[in-house]
Amino acid sequence: MSIKTIKQILVVGFLGFTLVGCSSTPKTDEADTGKQEATDQVNSDIAAERLAAAEALAAKQAELLASLKGKVVHFDFDSSDVKSSDYAVIKANADYLTGDSSLNVTVKGHGDERGSREYNLALGERRANAVKNALVSEGVSPSRITVISFGEDAPVDEAHTEAAWTKNRRAEFSY
């Protein structure tokens, strides 16, 4: 064999080994594959736990809101003092609000039909503010509470009886 042929064989052999060494498929170590699978499983478990916790919180908030529906604070005639029997309603609403800082509430004050419209609007506002102050004393930020007065304009019972007037003297929560 000539030197020229030997050189060609060596060059072809060298190029062959070089191309084999430059393979584009990386080798994966079984240990690395196992670690990646374990990491993926942990991330999946964490995501599932977070989703379950969020769903549980949403269910709890929905249940609490449902339990608050229809609960109002009632007032005596010509008064804006919160009765001790109504503090449980205020506390439940405060707990609901402090449980979710993204929530805001509007407290709607109402009066019965006795007295002038202007007087009842002012009384409804005093009642709504009394409830707002009670919520603030329970830890709710005042900036999350809006008050509005309907005075005598939105009765729940339109009868002209003491029982109807008692129902109408109230403050309601709106989320």
Coordinates of C-alpha atoms in Angstrom, one line a residue:
M1 CA 0.0 0.0 0.0
S2 CA 1.1 3.4 -0.8
I3 CA 1.5 6.2 1.6
K4 CA -1.2 8.1 -0.2
T5 CA -3.7 5.3 0.3
I6 CA -2.7 5.0 4.0
K7 CA -3.3 8.7 4.5
Q8 CA -6.7 8.5 2.9
I9 CA -7.7 5.6 5.1
L10 CA -6.5 7.4 8.2
V11 CA -8.4 10.6 7.2
V12 CA -11.6 8.6 6.5
G13 CA -11.2 6.8 9.8
F14 CA -10.5 10.0 11.7
L15 CA -13.6 11.6 10.2
G16 CA -15.7 8.6 11.0
F17 CA -14.6 8.7 14.7
T18 CA -15.2 12.4 14.8
L19 CA -18.8 12.1 13.4
V20 CA -19.6 9.3 15.9
G21 CA -18.3 11.5 18.7
C22 CA -20.5 14.4 17.7
S23 CA -23.8 12.5 18.1
S24 CA -26.7 14.9 18.6
T25 CA -28.6 12.7 21.0
P26 CA -27.3 13.4 24.5
K27 CA -26.9 10.4 26.8
T28 CA -29.1 10.5 29.9
D29 CA -28.1 9.1 33.1
E30 CA -30.7 6.9 34.8
A31 CA -30.1 8.8 38.0
D32 CA -30.9 12.1 36.3
T33 CA -34.0 10.7 34.8
G34 CA -35.2 9.5 38.1
K35 CA -34.5 12.8 39.8
Q36 CA -36.5 14.7 37.0
E37 CA -39.4 12.3 37.4
A38 CA -39.3 12.8 41.2
T39 CA -39.2 16.6 40.8
D40 CA -42.1 16.5 38.3
Q41 CA -44.1 14.4 40.8
V42 CA -43.4 16.8 43.7
N43 CA -44.4 19.8 41.5
S44 CA -47.6 18.0 40.5
D45 CA -48.4 17.1 44.1
I46 CA -47.9 20.7 45.2
A47 CA -50.1 22.0 42.5
A48 CA -52.8 19.5 43.5
E49 CA -52.5 20.5 47.1
R50 CA -52.8 24.2 46.2
L51 CA -55.8 23.6 44.1
A52 CA -57.5 21.6 46.8
A53 CA -56.8 24.3 49.4
A54 CA -58.2 27.0 47.1
E55 CA -61.3 24.9 46.4
A56 CA -61.8 24.3 50.2
L57 CA -61.4 28.0 50.9
A58 CA -63.9 28.9 48.2
A59 CA -66.4 26.4 49.5
K60 CA -65.9 27.7 53.1
Q61 CA -66.4 31.3 51.9
A62 CA -69.5 30.3 49.9
E63 CA -70.9 28.5 52.9
L64 CA -70.2 31.4 55.2
L65 CA -71.8 33.9 52.8
A66 CA -74.9 31.7 52.4
S67 CA -75.1 31.6 56.2
L68 CA -75.0 35.4 56.3
K69 CA -77.7 35.8 53.7
G70 CA -80.8 37.4 55.1
K71 CA -79.2 38.3 58.4
V72 CA -79.6 41.9 59.3
V73 CA -79.1 44.2 62.3
H74 CA -82.4 45.5 63.7
F75 CA -82.9 48.7 65.6
D76 CA -85.3 50.1 68.1
F77 CA -87.7 52.9 67.2
D78 CA -85.8 56.2 66.7
S79 CA -82.5 54.6 67.6
S80 CA -79.2 53.9 65.9
D81 CA -77.7 51.9 68.8
V82 CA -76.7 48.4 67.9
K83 CA -78.5 45.9 70.2
S84 CA -76.3 43.3 72.0
S85 CA -78.4 40.6 70.4
D86 CA -77.2 41.7 67.0
Y87 CA -73.5 41.6 67.7
A88 CA -73.4 38.0 66.6
V89 CA -74.5 39.0 63.1
I90 CA -71.9 41.8 63.0
K91 CA -69.2 39.4 64.3
A92 CA -70.1 36.8 61.6
N93 CA -69.8 39.5 58.9
A94 CA -66.5 40.8 60.3
D95 CA -65.1 37.2 60.3
Y96 CA -66.2 36.8 56.7
L97 CA -64.5 40.1 55.7
T98 CA -61.3 39.5 57.6
G99 CA -61.1 36.0 56.0
D100 CA -60.8 37.5 52.5
S101 CA -59.1 40.9 52.2
S102 CA -60.3 41.3 48.6
L103 CA -64.0 41.7 49.8
N104 CA -65.7 44.9 50.4
V105 CA -69.2 45.5 51.9
T106 CA -71.9 48.1 51.6
V107 CA -74.0 48.6 54.8
K108 CA -77.5 49.8 53.9
G109 CA -79.4 51.6 56.6
H110 CA -83.2 51.7 56.7
G111 CA -86.0 53.2 58.7
D112 CA -89.7 52.8 59.0
E113 CA -92.3 55.1 57.5
R114 CA -92.8 57.2 60.6
G115 CA -91.2 60.6 60.5
S116 CA -90.2 62.8 57.6
R117 CA -88.3 61.4 54.6
E118 CA -85.2 63.6 55.5
Y119 CA -85.3 62.4 59.1
N120 CA -85.4 58.8 58.1
L121 CA -82.6 59.2 55.5
A122 CA -80.4 60.7 58.3
L123 CA -81.5 57.9 60.7
G124 CA -80.7 55.2 58.2
E125 CA -77.2 56.7 57.7
R126 CA -76.6 56.8 61.4
R127 CA -77.7 53.1 61.6
A128 CA -75.4 52.1 58.8
N129 CA -72.5 54.0 60.4
A130 CA -73.2 52.3 63.7
V131 CA -72.8 48.9 62.0
K132 CA -69.7 50.2 60.2
N133 CA -68.1 51.2 63.5
A134 CA -68.9 47.8 65.0
L135 CA -67.3 46.1 62.0
V136 CA -64.2 48.3 62.4
S137 CA -64.0 47.4 66.1
E138 CA -63.9 43.8 64.9
G139 CA -60.9 44.4 62.8
V140 CA -62.3 45.3 59.4
S141 CA -60.6 48.2 57.6
P142 CA -62.9 51.2 57.3
S143 CA -61.8 51.6 53.6
R144 CA -63.5 48.3 52.8
I145 CA -66.9 49.5 54.1
T146 CA -69.4 51.8 52.3
V147 CA -72.5 53.1 53.9
I148 CA -75.7 54.1 52.2
S149 CA -79.1 55.1 53.6
F150 CA -82.4 54.3 52.0
G151 CA -84.4 55.9 54.9
E152 CA -88.0 54.7 54.5
D153 CA -87.8 54.1 50.7
A154 CA -87.1 50.3 50.7
P155 CA -89.3 48.6 53.3
V156 CA -89.3 44.8 53.6
D157 CA -92.8 44.9 54.8
E158 CA -95.2 47.6 53.6
A159 CA -97.9 47.0 56.2
H160 CA -98.6 49.9 58.6
T161 CA -98.2 47.9 61.8
E162 CA -95.7 47.8 64.6
A163 CA -94.5 44.4 63.4
A164 CA -93.8 45.7 59.9
W165 CA -92.1 48.8 61.2
T166 CA -89.9 46.6 63.4
K167 CA -88.7 44.6 60.3
N168 CA -88.0 47.8 58.4
R169 CA -85.8 49.4 61.0
R170 CA -82.6 47.6 59.9
A171 CA -79.1 47.6 58.4
E172 CA -78.3 45.1 55.7
F173 CA -75.0 43.8 54.4
S174 CA -74.3 43.7 50.6
Y175 CA -71.3 42.0 49.1

